[in-house]
mmCIF file of C-alpha atoms in Angstrom:
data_model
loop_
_atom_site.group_PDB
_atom_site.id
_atom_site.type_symbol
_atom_site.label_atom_id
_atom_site.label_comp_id
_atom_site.label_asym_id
_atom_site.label_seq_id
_atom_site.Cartn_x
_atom_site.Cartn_y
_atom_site.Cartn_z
ATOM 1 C CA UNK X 1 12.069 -17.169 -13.069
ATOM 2 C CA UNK X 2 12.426 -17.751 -9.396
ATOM 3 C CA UNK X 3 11.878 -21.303 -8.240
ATOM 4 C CA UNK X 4 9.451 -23.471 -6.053
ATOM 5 C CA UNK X 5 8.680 -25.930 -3.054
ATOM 6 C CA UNK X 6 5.947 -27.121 -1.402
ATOM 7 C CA UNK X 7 6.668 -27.230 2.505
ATOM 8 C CA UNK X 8 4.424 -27.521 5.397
ATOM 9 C CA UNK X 9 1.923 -30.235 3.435
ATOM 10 C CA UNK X 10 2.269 -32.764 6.386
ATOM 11 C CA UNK X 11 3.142 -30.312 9.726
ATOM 12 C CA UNK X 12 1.382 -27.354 9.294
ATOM 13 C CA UNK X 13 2.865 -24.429 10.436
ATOM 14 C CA UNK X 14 1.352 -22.965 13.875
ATOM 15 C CA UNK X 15 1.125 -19.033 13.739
ATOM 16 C CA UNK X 16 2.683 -17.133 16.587
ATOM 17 C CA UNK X 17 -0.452 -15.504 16.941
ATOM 18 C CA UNK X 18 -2.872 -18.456 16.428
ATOM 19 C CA UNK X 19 -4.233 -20.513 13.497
ATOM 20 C CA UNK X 20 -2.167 -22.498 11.213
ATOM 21 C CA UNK X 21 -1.317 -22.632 7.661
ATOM 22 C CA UNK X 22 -0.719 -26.063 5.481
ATOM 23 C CA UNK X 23 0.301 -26.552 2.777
ATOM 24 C CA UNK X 24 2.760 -23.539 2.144
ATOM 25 C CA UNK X 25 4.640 -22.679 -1.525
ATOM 26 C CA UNK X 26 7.746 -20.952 -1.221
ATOM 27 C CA UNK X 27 9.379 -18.934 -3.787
ATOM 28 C CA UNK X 28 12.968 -18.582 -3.834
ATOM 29 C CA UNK X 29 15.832 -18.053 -6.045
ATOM 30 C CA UNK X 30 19.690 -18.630 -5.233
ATOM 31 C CA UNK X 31 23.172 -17.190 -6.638
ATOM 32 C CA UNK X 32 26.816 -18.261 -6.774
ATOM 33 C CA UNK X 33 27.911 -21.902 -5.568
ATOM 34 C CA UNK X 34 27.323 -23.270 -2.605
ATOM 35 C CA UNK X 35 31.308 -24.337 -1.272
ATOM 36 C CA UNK X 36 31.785 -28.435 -0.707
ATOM 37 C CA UNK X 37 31.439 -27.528 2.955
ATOM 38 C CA UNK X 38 28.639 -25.837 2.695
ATOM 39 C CA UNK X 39 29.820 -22.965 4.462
ATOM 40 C CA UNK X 40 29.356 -20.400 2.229
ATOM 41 C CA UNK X 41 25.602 -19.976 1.992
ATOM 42 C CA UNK X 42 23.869 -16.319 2.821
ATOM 43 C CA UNK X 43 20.271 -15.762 3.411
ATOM 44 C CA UNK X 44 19.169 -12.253 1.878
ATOM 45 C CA UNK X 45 16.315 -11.100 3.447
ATOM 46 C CA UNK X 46 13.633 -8.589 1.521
ATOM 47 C CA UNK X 47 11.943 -5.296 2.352
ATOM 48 C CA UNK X 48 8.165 -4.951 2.770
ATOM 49 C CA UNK X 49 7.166 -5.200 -1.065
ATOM 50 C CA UNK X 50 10.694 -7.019 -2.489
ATOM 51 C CA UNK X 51 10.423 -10.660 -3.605
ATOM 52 C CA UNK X 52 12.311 -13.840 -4.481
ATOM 53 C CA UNK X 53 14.616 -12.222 -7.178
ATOM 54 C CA UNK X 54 17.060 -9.633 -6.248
ATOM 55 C CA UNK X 55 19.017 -9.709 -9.060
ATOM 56 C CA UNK X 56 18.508 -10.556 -12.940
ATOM 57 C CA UNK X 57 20.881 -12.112 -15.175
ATOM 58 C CA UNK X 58 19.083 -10.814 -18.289
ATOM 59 C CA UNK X 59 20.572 -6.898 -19.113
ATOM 60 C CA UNK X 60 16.612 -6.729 -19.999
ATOM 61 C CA UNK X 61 15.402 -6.904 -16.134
ATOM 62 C CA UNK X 62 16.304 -5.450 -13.244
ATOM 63 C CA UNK X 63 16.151 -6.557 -9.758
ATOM 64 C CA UNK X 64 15.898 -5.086 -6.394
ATOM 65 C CA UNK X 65 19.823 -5.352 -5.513
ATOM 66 C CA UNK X 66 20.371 -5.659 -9.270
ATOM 67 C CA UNK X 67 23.439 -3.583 -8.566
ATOM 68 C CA UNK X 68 25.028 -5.473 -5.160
ATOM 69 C CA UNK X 69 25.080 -8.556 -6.764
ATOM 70 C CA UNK X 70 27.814 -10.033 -8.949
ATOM 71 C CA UNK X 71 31.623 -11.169 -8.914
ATOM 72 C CA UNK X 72 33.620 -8.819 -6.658
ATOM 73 C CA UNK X 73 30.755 -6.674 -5.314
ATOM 74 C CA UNK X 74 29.302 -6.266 -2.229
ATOM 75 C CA UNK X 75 27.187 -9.683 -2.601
ATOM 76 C CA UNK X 76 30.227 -11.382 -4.041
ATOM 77 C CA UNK X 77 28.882 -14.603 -5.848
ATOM 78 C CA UNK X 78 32.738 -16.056 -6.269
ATOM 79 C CA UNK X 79 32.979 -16.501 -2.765
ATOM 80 C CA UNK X 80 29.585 -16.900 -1.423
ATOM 81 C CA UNK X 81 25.630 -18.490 -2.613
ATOM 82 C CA UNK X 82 23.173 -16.281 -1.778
ATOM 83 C CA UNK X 83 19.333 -17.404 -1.192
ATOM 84 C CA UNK X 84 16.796 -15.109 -1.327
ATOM 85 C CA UNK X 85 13.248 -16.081 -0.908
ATOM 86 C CA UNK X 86 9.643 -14.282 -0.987
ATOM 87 C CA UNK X 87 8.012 -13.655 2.335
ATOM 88 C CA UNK X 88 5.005 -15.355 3.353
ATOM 89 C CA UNK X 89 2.371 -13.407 2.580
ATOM 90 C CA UNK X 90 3.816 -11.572 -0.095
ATOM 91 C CA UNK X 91 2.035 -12.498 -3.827
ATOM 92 C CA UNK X 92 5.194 -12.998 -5.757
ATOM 93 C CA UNK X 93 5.083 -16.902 -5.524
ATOM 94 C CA UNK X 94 5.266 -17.164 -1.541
ATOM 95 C CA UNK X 95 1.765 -18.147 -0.164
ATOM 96 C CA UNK X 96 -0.359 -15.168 0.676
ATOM 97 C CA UNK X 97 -3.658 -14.113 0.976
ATOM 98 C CA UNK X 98 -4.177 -14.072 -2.930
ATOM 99 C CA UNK X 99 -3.617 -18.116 -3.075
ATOM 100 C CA UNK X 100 -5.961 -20.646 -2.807
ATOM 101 C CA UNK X 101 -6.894 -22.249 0.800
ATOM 102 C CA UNK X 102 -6.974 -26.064 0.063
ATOM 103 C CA UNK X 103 -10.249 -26.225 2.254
ATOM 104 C CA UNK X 104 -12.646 -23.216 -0.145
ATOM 105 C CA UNK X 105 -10.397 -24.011 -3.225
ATOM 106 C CA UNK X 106 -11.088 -20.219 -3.370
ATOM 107 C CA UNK X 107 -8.286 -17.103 -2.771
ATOM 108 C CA UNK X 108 -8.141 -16.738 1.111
ATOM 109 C CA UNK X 109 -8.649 -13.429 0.906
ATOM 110 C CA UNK X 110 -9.834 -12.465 4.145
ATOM 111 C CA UNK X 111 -9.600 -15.643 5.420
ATOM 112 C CA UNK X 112 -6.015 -15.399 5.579
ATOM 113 C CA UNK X 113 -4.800 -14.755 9.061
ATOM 114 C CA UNK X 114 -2.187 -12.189 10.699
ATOM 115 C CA UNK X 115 1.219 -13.167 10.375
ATOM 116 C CA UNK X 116 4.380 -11.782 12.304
ATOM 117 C CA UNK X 117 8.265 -11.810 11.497
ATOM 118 C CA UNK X 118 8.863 -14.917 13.638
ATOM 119 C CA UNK X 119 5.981 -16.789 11.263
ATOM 120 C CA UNK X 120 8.025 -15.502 8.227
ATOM 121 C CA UNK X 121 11.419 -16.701 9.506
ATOM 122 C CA UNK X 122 10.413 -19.988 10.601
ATOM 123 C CA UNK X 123 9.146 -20.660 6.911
ATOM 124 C CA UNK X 124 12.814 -19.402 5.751
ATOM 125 C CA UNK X 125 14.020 -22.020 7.959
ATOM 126 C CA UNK X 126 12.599 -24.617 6.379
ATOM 127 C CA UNK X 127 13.223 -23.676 3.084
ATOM 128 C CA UNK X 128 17.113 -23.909 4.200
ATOM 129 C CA UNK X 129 16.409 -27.092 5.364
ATOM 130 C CA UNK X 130 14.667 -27.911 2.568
ATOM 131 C CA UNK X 131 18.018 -27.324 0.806
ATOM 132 C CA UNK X 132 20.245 -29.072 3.093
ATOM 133 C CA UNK X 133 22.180 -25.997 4.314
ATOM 134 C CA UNK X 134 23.294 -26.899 7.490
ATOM 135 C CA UNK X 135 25.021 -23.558 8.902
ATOM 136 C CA UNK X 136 24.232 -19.650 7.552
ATOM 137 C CA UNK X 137 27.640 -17.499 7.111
ATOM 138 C CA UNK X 138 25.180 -14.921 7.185
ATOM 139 C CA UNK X 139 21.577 -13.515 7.378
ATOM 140 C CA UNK X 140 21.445 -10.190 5.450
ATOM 141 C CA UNK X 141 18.567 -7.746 5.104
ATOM 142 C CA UNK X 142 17.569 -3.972 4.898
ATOM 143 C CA UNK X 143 14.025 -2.701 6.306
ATOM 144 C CA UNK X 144 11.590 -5.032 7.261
ATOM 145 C CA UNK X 145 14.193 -7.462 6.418
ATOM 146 C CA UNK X 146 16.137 -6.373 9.351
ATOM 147 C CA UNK X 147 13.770 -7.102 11.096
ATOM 148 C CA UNK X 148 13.889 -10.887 9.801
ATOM 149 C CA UNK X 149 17.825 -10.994 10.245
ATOM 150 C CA UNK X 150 17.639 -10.084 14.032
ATOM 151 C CA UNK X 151 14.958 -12.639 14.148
ATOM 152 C CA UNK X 152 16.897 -15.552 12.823
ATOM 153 C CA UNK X 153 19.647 -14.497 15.154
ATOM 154 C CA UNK X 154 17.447 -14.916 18.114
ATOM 155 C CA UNK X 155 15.505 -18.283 16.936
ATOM 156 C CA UNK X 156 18.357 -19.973 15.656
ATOM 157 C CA UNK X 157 21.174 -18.854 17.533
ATOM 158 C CA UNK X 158 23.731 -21.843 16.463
ATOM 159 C CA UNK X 159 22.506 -21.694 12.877
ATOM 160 C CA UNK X 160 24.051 -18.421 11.753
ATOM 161 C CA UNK X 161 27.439 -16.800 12.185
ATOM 162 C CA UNK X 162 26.739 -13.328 11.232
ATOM 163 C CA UNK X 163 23.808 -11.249 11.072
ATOM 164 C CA UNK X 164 23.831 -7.413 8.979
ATOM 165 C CA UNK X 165 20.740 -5.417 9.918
ATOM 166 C CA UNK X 166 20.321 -2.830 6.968
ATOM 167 C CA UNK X 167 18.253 0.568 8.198
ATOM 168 C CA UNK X 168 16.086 -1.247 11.139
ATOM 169 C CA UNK X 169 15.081 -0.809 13.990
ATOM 170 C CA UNK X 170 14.490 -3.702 16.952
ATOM 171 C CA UNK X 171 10.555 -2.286 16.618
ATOM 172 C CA UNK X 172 8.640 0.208 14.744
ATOM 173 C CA UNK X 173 7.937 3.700 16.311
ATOM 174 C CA UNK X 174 5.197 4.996 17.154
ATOM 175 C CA UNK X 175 4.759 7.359 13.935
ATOM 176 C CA UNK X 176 5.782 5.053 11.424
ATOM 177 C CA UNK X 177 2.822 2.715 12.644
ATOM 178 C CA UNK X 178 0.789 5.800 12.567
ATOM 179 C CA UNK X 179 1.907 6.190 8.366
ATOM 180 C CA UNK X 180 0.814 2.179 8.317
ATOM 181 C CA UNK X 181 -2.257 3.013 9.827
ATOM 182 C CA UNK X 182 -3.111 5.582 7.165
ATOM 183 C CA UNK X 183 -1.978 3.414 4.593
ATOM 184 C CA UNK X 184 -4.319 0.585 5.809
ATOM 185 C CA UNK X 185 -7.317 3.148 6.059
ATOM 186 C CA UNK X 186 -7.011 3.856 2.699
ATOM 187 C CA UNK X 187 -7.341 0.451 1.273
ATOM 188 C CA UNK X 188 -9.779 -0.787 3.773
ATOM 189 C CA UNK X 189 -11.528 2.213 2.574
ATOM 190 C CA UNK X 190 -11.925 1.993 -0.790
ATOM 191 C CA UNK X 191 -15.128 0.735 -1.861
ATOM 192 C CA UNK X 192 -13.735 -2.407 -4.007
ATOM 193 C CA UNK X 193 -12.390 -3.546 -0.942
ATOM 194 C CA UNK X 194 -15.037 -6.470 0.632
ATOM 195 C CA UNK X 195 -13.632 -6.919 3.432
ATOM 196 C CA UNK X 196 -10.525 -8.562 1.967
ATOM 197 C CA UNK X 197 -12.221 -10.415 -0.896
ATOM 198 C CA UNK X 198 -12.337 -8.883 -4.093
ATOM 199 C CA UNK X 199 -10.599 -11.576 -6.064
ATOM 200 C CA UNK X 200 -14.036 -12.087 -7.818
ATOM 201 C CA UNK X 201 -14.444 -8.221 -8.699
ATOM 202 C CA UNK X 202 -12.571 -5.472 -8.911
ATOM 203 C CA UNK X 203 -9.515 -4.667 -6.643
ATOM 204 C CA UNK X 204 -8.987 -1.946 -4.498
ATOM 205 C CA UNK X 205 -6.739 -0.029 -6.660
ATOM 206 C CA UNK X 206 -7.319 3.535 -5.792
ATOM 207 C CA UNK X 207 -7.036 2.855 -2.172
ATOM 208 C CA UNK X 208 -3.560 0.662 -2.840
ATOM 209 C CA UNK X 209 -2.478 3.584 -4.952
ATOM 210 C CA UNK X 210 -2.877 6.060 -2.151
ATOM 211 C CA UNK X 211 -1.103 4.113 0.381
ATOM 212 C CA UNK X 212 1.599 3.164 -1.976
ATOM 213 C CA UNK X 213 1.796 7.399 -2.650
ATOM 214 C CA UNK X 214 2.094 7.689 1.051
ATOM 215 C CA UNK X 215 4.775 5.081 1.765
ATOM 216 C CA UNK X 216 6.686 6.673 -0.883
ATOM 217 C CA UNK X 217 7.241 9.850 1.122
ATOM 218 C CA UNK X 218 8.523 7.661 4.097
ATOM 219 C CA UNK X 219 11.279 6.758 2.148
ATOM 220 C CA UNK X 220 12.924 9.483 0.221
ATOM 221 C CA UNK X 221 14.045 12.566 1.552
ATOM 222 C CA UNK X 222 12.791 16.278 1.518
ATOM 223 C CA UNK X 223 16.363 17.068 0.072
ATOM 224 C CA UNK X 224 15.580 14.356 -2.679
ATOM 225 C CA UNK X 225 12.318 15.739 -3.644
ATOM 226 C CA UNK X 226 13.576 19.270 -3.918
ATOM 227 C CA UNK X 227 16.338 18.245 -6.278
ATOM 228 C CA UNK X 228 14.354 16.263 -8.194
ATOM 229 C CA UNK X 229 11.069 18.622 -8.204
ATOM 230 C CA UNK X 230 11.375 21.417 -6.354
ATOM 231 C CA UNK X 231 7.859 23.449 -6.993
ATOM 232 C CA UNK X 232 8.326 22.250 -10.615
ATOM 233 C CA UNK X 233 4.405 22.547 -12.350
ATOM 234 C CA UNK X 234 3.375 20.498 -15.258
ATOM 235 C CA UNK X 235 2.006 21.804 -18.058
ATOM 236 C CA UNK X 236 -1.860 21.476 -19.487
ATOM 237 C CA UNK X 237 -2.744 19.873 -15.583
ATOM 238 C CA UNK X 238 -5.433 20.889 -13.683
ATOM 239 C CA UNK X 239 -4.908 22.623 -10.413
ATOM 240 C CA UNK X 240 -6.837 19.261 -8.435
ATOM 241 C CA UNK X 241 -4.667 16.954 -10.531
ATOM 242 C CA UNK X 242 -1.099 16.132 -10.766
ATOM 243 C CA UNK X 243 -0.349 19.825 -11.055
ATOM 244 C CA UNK X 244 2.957 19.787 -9.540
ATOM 245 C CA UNK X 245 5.802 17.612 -11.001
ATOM 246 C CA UNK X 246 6.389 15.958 -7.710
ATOM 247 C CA UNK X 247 2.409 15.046 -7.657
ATOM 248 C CA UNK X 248 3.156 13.395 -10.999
ATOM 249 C CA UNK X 249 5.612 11.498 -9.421
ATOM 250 C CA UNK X 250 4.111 10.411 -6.553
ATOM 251 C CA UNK X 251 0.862 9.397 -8.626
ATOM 252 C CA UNK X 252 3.288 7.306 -10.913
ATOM 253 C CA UNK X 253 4.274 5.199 -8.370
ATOM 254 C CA UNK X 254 1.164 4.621 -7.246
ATOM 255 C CA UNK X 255 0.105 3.386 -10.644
ATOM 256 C CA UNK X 256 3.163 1.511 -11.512
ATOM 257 C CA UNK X 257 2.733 -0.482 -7.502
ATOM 258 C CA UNK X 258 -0.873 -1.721 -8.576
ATOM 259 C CA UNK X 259 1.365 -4.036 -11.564
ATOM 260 C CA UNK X 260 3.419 -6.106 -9.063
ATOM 261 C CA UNK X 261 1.302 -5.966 -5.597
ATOM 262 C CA UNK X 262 -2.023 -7.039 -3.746
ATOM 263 C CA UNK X 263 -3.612 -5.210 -1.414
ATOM 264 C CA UNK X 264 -4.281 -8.019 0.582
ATOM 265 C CA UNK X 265 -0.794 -9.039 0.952
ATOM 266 C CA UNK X 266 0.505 -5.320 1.625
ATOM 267 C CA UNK X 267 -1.710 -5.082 4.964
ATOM 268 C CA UNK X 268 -0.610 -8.254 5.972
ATOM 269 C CA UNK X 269 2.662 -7.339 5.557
ATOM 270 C CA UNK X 270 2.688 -3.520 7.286
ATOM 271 C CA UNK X 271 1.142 -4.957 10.074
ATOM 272 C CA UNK X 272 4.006 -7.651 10.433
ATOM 273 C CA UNK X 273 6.279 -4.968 10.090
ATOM 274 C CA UNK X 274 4.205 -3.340 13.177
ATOM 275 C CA UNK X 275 3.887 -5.851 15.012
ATOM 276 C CA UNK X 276 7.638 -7.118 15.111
ATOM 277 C CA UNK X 277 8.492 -7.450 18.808
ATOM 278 C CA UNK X 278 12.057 -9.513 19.759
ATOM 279 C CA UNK X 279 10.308 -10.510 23.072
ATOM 280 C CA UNK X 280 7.110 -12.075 21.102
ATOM 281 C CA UNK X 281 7.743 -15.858 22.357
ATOM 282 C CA UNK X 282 9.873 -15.135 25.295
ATOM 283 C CA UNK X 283 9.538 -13.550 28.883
ATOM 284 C CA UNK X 284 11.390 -10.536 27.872
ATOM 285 C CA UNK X 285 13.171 -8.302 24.859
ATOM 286 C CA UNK X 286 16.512 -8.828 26.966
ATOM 287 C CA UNK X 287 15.978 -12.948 27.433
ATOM 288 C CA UNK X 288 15.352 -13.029 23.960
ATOM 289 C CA UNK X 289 18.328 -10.631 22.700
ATOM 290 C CA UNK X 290 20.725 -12.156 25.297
ATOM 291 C CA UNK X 291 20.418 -15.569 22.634
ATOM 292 C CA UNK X 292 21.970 -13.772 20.219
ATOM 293 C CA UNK X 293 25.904 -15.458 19.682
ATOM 294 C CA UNK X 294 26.175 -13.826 15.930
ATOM 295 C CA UNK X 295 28.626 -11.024 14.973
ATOM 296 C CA UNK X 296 25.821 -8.371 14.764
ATOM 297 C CA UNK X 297 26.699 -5.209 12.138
ATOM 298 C CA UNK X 298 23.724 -2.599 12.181
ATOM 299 C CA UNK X 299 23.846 0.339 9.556
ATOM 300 C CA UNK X 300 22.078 3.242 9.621
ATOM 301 C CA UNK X 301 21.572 6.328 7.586
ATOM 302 C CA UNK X 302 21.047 10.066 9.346
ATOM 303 C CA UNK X 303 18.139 10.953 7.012
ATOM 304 C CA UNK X 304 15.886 8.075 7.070
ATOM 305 C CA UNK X 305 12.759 9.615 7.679
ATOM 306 C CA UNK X 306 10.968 6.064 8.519
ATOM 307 C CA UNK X 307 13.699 4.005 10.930
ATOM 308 C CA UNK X 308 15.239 7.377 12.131
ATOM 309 C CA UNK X 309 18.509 7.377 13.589
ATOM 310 C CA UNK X 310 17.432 7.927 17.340
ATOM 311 C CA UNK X 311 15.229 4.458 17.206
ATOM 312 C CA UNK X 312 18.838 2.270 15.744
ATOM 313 C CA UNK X 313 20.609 4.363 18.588
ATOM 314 C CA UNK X 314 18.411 3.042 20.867
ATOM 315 C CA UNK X 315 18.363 -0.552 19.202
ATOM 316 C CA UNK X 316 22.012 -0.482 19.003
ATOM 317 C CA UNK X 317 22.146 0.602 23.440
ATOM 318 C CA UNK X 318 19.231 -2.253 23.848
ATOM 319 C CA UNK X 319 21.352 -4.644 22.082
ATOM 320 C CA UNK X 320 24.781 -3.930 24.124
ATOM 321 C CA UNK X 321 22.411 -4.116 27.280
ATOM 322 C CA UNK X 322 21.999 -7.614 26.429
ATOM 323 C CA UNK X 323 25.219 -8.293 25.841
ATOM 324 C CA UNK X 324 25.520 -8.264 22.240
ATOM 325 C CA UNK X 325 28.532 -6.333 20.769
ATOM 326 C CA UNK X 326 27.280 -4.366 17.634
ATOM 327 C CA UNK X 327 29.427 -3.103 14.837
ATOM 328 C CA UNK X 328 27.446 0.120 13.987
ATOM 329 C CA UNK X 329 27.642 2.735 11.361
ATOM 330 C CA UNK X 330 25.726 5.764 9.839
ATOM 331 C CA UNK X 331 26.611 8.138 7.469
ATOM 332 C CA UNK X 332 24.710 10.729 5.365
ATOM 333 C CA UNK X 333 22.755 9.753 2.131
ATOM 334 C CA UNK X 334 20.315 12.014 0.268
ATOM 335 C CA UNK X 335 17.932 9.135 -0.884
ATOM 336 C CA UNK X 336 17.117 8.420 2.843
ATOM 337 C CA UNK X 337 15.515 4.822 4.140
ATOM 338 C CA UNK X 338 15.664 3.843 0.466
ATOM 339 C CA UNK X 339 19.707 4.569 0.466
ATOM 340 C CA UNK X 340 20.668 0.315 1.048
ATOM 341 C CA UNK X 341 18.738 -0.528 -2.091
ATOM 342 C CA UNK X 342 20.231 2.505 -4.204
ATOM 343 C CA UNK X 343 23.630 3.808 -2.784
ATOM 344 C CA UNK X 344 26.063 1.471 -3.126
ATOM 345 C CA UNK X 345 29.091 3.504 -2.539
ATOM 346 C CA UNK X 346 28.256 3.932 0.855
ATOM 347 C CA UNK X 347 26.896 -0.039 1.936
ATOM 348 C CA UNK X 348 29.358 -1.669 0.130
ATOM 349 C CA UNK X 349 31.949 -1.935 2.626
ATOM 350 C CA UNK X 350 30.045 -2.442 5.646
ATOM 351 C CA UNK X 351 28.364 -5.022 3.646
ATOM 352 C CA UNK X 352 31.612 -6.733 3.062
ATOM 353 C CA UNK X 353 32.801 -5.966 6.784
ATOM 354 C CA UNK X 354 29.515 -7.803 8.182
ATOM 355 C CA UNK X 355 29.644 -10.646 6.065
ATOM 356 C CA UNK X 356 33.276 -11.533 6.285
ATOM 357 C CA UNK X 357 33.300 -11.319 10.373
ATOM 358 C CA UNK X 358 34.590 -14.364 12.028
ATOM 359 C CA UNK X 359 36.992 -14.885 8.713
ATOM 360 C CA UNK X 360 40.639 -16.371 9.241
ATOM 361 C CA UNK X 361 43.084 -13.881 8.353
ATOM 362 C CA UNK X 362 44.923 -14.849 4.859
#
């Protein structure tokens, strides 16, 4: 069970894009020990639809970096302590669009307002001073949490020594917002939706389920599929209905997402993701990267088919131009955008590398 604060209840936090938001739960959970200095502490950051608990100490549960996590791994918890918390608004304990605003005593709902990446980092910061941390080793995440790493790293450039960006780019492209877009339609279009407030009634499930189905494709790999599928049929289906085995699979997903998501919260989120801009709050992208003082580690894989290897190229050459050395790699992996969450083999040493930068030699 991850656990909770209260923040914001007497300085409400101004949006980046306007309105404000008071008071504001946070979700979190934390791993290891934090070191009598306290200068051991690492912030994970999560993907689009992760939450507060990467990892589960119950054999019965298993969390998003169930695998990363643990004495001598990649996430080492003997030498480090690891916070991870939800994002604002997700729905897994963060406040989000399916809470209650303190002024209708109803769920926002549509009353909830647009959020960015900058909004979500500025609530991680107070959680970490909420727990007295006063320095980050690092500031860790894969995805849309990438996108939350490079953000701390230009907010908070004294805070945090080293920052490993995971499969993200500095912004979206202009096709993966284009796949957001079509995800959005088909919630917005699904006749349960009102306009954001369906907490009374019934949800927009078919519409989630689509987009969910969609996104899905965005992050595995055609090479994936046709391992796992190929033109594979199921028996006893009908030809409109999950007749072929990777239909089943995709349909699946979109079932099993409606358990652990809102719909509310997921089009919040994809257009934070869309949104993210470095230069948001400053003059330019370079006065803003050009802040940047930690070691900076990006990691790419050649067959992500949603942050594709040209856009971190790019990242990587806008980041140099602003005179921030980057440690990059890429390398080939078969499950695609969704390889940092799954294929360990290949992220655990440039996990390692990142986080240990700026170490004394033993």
């Amino acid at each position: 069970m991850a656990q909770s604060v209260t923040l914001f209840e007497h300085n409400p936090l101004q949006l980046v894009l306007g309105g404000i938001l008071s008071p504001i739960d946070v979700a979190y959970q934390t791993y290891g020990t934090l070191n009598e200095e306290k200068s051991n502490a690492v912030l994970l950051c999560h993907a689009l639809t992760g939450d507060a608990e990467p990892y589960y100490a119950s054999p019965a549960d298993k969390g998003w970096w169930q695998d990363f996590i643990g004495s001598g791994l990649a996430f080492d918890t003997d030498k480090y302590f690891f916070i991870c918390s939800n994002v604002l608004g997700g729905c897994k304990g963060t406040t989000g669009p399916a809470s209650i605003n303190p002024i209708t005593n109803q769920p926002y709902g549509s009353q909830f307002p647009v959020i960015t990446v900058q909004d979500i980092v500025r609530v991680q910061k107070a959680l970490i001073d909420y727990l007295e941390i006063p320095h980050l080793k690092a500031v860790v995440g894969g995805s849309f949490g990438g996108m939350q790493a490079t953000q701390w790293a230009i907010y908070y450039p004294d805070f945090v020594d080293n920052i490993v960006n995971l499969c993200s780019s500095l912004t979206l492209s202009a096709e993966a917002i284009g796949f957001n877009h079509v995800m959005r339609q088909a919630i917005i279009n699904d006749p349960n939706f009102n306009g954001g407030d369906y907490y009374q009634g019934t949800p927009p499930d078919n519409g989630l389920k689509i987009a969910r189905m969609l996104g899905m494709l965005t992050y595995r790999t055609d090479i994936q599929l046709a391992k796992a599928f190929g033109r594979e049929t199921k028996q006893h289906s009908e030809v409109w209905g999950d007749y072929f085995q990777v239909e089943s699979y995709l349909s699946y997903q979109g079932v099993k997402f409606l358990d652990r998501f809102d719909a509310n919260s997921y089009l919040r989120l994809l257009r934070a993701l869309d949104l993210y801009d470095p230069a948001l709050d400053f003059d330019s992208e370079k006065d803003a990267l050009s802040r940047i003082k930690a070691n900076y580690t990006l990691v790419g894989v050649t067959s992500d088919q949603l942050f594709k290897q040209v856009d971190l190229h790019k990242s990587k050459q806008r980041l140099e131009n602003a005179g921030v050395p980057v440690d990059f790699y890429e390398f080939h992996s078969n499950f695609g955008h969704d390889a940092f969450l799954v294929d360990y083999t290949f992220f655990e040493e440039m996990i390692k590398k990142g986080l240990a930068k700026g170490d004394s030699p033993n």
